[in-house]
Coordinates of C-alpha atoms in Angstrom, one line a residue:
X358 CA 162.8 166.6 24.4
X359 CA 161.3 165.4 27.9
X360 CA 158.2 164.4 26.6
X361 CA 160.0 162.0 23.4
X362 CA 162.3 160.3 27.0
X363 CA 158.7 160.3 28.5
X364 CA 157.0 159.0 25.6
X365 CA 160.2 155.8 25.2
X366 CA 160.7 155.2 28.9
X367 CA 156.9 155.3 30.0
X368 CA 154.1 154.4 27.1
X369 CA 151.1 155.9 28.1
X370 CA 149.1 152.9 27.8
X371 CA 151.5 151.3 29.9
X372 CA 151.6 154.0 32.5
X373 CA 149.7 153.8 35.5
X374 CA 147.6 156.9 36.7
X375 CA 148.9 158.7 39.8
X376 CA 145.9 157.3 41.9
X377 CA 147.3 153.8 41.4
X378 CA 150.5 155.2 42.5
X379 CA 149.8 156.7 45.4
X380 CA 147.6 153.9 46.6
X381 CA 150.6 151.6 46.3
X382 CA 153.4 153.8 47.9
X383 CA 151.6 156.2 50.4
X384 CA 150.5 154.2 53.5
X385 CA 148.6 156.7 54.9
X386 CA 146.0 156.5 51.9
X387 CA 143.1 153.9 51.4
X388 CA 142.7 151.1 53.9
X389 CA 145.4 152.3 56.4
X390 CA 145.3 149.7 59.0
X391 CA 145.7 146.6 56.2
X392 CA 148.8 148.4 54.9
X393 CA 150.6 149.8 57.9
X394 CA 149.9 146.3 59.5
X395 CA 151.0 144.5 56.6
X396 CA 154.1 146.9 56.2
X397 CA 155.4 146.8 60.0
X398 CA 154.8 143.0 60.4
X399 CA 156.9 142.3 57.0
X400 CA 159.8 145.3 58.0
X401 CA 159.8 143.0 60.9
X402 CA 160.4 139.9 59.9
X403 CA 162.9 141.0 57.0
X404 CA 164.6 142.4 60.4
X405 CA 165.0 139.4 61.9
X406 CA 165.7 137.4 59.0
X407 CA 168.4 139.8 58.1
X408 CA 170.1 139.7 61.5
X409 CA 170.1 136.3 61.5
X410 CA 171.9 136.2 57.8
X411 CA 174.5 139.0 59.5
X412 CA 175.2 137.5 62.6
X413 CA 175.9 133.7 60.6
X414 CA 177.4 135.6 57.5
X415 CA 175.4 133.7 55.1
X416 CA 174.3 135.7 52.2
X417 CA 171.5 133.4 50.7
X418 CA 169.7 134.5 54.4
X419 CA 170.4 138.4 53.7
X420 CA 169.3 138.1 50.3
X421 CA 165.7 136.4 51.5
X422 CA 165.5 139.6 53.5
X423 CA 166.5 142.0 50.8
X424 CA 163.1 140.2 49.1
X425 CA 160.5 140.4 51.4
X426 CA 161.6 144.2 53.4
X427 CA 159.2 146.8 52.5
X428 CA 161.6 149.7 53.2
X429 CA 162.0 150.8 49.7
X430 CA 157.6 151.4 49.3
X431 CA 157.8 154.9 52.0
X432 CA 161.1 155.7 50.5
X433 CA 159.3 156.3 47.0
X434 CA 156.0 157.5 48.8
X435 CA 158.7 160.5 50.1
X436 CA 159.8 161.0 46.4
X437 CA 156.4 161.1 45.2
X438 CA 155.3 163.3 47.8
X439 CA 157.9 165.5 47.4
X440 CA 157.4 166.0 43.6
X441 CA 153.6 166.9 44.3
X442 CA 154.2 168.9 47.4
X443 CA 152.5 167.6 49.9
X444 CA 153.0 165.7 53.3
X445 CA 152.1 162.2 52.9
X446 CA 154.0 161.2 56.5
X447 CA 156.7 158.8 54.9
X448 CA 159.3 160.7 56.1
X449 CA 158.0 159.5 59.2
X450 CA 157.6 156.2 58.8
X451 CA 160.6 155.6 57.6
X452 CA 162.6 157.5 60.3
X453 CA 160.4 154.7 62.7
X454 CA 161.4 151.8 60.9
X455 CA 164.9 152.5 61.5
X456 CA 165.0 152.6 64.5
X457 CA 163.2 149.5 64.7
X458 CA 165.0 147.7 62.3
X459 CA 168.7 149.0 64.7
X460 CA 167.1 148.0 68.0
X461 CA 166.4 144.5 66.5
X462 CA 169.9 144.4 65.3
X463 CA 171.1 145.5 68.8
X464 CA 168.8 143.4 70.5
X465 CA 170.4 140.1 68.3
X466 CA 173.8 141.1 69.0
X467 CA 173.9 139.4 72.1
X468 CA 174.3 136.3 70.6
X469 CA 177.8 136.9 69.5
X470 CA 180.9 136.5 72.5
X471 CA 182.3 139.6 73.4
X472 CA 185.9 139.1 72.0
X473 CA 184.1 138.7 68.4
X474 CA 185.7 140.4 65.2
X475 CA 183.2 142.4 63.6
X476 CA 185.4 142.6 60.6
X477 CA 186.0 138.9 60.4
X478 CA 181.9 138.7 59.3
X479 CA 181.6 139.7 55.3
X480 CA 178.1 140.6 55.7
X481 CA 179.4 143.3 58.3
X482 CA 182.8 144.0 56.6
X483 CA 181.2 145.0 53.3
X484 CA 178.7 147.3 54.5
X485 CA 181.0 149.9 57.0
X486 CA 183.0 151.3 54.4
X487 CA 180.3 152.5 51.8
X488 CA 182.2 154.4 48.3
X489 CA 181.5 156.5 45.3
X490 CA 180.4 152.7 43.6
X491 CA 177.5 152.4 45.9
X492 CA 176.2 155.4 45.1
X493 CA 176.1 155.1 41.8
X494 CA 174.3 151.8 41.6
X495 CA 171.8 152.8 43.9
X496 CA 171.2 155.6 41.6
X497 CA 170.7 153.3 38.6
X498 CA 168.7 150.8 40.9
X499 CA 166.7 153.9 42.2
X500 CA 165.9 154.6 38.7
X501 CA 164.8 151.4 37.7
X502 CA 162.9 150.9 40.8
X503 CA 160.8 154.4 40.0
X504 CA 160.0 153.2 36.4
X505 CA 159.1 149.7 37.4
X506 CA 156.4 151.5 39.8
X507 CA 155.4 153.6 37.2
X508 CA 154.6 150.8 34.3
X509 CA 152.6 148.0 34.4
X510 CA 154.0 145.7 32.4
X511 CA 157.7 145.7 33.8
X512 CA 156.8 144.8 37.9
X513 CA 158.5 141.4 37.8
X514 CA 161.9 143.6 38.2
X515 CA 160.9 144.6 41.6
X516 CA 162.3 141.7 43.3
X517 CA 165.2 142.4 41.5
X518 CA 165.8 146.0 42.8
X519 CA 164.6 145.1 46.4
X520 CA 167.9 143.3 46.1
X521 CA 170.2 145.6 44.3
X522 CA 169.3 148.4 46.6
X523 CA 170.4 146.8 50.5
X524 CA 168.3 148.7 52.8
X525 CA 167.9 146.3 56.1
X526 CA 171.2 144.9 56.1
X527 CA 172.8 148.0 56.6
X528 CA 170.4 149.0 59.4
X529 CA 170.9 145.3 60.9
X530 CA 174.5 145.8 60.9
X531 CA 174.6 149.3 62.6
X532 CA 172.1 147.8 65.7
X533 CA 175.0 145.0 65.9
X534 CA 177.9 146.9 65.4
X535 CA 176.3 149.6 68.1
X536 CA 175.3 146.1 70.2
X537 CA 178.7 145.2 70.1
X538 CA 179.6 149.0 71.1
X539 CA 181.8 149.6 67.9
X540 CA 180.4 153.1 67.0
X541 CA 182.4 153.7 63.9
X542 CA 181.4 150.8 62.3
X543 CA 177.9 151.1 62.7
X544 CA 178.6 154.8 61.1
X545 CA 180.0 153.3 58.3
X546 CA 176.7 151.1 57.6
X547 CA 174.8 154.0 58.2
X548 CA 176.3 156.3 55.7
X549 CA 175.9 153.0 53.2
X550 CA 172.1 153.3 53.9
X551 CA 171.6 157.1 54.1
X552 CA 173.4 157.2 50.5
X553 CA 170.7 154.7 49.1
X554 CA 167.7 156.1 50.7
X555 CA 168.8 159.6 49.1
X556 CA 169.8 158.1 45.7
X557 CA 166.7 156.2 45.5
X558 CA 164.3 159.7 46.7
X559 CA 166.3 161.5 44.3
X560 CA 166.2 159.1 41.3
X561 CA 162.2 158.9 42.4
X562 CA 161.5 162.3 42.1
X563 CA 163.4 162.7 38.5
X564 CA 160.9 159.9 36.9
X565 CA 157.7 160.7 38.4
X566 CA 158.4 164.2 38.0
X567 CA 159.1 163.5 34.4
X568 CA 157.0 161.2 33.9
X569 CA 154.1 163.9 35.1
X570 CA 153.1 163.0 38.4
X571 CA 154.2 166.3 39.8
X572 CA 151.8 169.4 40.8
X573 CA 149.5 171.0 37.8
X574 CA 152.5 173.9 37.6
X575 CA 154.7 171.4 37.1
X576 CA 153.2 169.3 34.6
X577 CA 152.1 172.6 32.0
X578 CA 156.2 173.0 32.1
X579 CA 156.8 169.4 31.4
X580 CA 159.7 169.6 33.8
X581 CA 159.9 169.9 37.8
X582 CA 159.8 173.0 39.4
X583 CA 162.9 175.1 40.6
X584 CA 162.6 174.5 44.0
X585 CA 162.7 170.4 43.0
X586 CA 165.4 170.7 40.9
X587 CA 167.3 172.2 44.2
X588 CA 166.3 169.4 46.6
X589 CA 167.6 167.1 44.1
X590 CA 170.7 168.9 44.1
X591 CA 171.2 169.0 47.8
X592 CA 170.4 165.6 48.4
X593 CA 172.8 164.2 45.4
X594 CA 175.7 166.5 47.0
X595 CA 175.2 165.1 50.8
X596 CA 175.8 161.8 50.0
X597 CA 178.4 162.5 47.1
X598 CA 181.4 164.4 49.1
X599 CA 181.5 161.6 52.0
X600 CA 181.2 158.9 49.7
X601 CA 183.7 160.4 47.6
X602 CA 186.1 161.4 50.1
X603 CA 186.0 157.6 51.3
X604 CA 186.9 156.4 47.8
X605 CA 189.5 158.4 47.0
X606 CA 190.8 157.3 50.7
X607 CA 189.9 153.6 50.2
X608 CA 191.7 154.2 46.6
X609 CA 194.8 155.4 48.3
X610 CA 195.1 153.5 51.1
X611 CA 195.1 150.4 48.6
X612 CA 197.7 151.8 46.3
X613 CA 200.0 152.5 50.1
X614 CA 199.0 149.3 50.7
X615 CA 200.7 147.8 47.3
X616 CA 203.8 149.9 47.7
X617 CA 204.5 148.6 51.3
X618 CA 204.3 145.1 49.6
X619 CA 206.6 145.6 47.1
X620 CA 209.2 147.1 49.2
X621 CA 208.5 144.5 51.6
X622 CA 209.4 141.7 48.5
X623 CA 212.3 143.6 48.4
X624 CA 213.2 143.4 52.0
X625 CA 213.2 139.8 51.6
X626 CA 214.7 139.3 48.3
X627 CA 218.0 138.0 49.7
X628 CA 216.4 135.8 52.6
X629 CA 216.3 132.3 51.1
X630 CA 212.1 130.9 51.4
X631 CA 211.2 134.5 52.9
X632 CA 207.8 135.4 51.6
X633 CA 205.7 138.0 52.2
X634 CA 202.2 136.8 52.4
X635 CA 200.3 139.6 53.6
X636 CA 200.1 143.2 54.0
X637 CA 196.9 145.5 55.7
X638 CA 196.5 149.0 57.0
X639 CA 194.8 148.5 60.3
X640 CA 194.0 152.3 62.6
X641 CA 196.7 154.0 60.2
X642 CA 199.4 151.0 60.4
X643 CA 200.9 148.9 58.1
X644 CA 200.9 145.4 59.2
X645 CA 203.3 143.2 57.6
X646 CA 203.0 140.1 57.6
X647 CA 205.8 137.3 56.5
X648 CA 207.2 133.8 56.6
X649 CA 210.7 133.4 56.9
X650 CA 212.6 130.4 58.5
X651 CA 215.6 132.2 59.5
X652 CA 216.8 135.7 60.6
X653 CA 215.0 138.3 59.6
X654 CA 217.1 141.4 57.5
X655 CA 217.4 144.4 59.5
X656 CA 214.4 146.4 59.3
X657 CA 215.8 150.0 59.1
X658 CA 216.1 148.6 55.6
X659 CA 212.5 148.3 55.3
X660 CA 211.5 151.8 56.4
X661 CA 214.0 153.3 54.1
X662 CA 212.7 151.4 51.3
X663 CA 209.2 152.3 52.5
X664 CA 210.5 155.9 52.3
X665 CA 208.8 158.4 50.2
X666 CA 206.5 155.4 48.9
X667 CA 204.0 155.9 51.8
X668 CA 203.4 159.1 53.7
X669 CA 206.1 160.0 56.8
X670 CA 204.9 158.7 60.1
X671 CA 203.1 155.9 59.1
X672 CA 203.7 153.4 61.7
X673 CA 204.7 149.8 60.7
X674 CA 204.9 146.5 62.2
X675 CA 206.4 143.2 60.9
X676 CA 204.7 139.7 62.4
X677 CA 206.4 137.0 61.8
X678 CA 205.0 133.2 60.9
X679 CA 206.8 132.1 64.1
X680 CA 204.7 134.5 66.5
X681 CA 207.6 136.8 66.3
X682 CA 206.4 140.5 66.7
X683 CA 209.0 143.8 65.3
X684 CA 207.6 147.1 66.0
X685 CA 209.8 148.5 63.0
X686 CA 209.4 152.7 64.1
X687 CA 207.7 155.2 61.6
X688 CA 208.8 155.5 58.1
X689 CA 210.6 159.0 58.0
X690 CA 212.9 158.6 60.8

């Protein structure tokens, strides 16, 4: 069965042999100095680049830096080193290029005031709360990444995945968010980069270990070895339960968030040109907001419509359009 998926994904006369491969992804092979020069000076660049598309939010700037950042080339030289057992010293190098890629992030954060909202910026918003999604399309962009390295005929997708799979901007954001001292938002954009350097060093090792780049044992089985299969498996389930236990979070938080709206309509129903025209969950508090050009109704009638809709003790506050603020209690009360 393996080899007929080998035989469709991978041709054989399209395949290219495992010297070709590890030429292209293992820096510490062939002429060394050319590649680890050419890799740090591009990682460098995309750095900058990608700082400079977070810190302005433009995404046409990130993107240019998704294109050009040679992240993703140690990241498979770890899965192919790890399905041929053997220390090829990616792991290093990517560990290195982290940490330069945070401190350049850090180092540019200085350009932004010190009263600046870090969730304000949608290039920094929408990579601190990595979910389940993410996962799964850097798995799928893992595995097209591996099989586009493995053919010859199919490595005008490349560009393609360097974008799909953000590895950078993530970094970029932690260095500003830990510039900017906001340690739990930099978290955030490091889990989102963790779970795509596992997913694409998992989905790595499945193709060329497939496709028969593994050790001699590994390639009479057809299959990868035991101990393989199990680093797969413990990789997969690191990232999984976070990113899981954020979506099911994220999911009910936004389904909280609904309820609170609708009782909030309801609040208002009676108020003639009262509209609610906003409602967030910010540090476990719902924040109402509305427009209403007289009294507001008593809000005791909010928190008991709020009752047994969002979980007891949830704190919530009504802002008015007229800079009016009501600390409304806890629902529960």
């Amino acid at each position: 069965m393996i080899s007929k998926v080998r035989a469709r994904v991978l041709p054989t006369s399209q395949r290219r042999s495992l010297d070709e491969l590890t030429e292209d992804l293992i820096l510490s092979s062939g002429d060394t100095t050319s590649k680890r020069s050419a890799f740090w000076t591009m990682l460098t660049l995309s750095a900058v680049i990608a700082a400079g598309g977070v810190l302005t939010d433009s995404t046409a700037t990130v993107i240019g830096a998704m294109i050009i950042a040679p992240l993703s080339t140690p990241i498979m030289g770890i899965a192919l080193g790890s399905v041929q057992r053997r220390r090829t010293g990616s792991a290093v190098v990517v560990l290195l290029a982290c940490l330069l890629v945070i401190a350049i992030g850090m180092v540019m954060s200085v350009a932004l005031p010190g009263d600046y909202d870090l969730l304000s910026n949608s290039q920094i918003s929408s990579r601190t709360s990595p979910g389940l999604m993410d996962l799964i399309a850097a798995l799928a962009t893992g595995l097209a990444g591996a099989v586009a390295l493995a053919r010859r005929d199919v490595a005008a997708v490349l560009p393609g995945v360097a974008i799909a799979i953000s590895l950078v901007p993530p970094l970029v954001v932690a260095g500003v968010c830990l510039g900017k001292l906001s340690g739990w938002l930099a978290l955030g954009a490091v889990a989102l980069f963790v779970s795509n350097l596992f997913a694409l060093v998992c989905a790595g090792m499945v193709v060329f270990a497939t496709l028969g780049y593994g050790t001699e044992t590994d390639k009479r089985a057809g299959r990868p070895a035991p101990r393989t299969y199990a680093a797969m498996a413990l990789l997969f389930v690191v990232v999984l339960v976070p990113l899981t236990a954020d979506t099911v979070a994220t999911l009910l938080l936004n389904a909280w968030t609904g309820r609170t709206r609708d009782a909030a309509r309801q609040w208002l129903a009676d108020e003639p040109d009262a509209t609610v025209t906003s409602v967030d969950a910010q540090s476990r508090t719902m924040y109402i907001h509305v427009r209403a050009p007289g009294e507001l109704p008593p809000v005791k009638s909010l928190l008991d419509r709020l009752e047994g809709r969002i979980p007891d003790g949830t704190p919530v506050v009504v802002d008015a359009s007229r800079g009016r603020r009501i600390d409304a209690g806890e629902v529960g009360d």
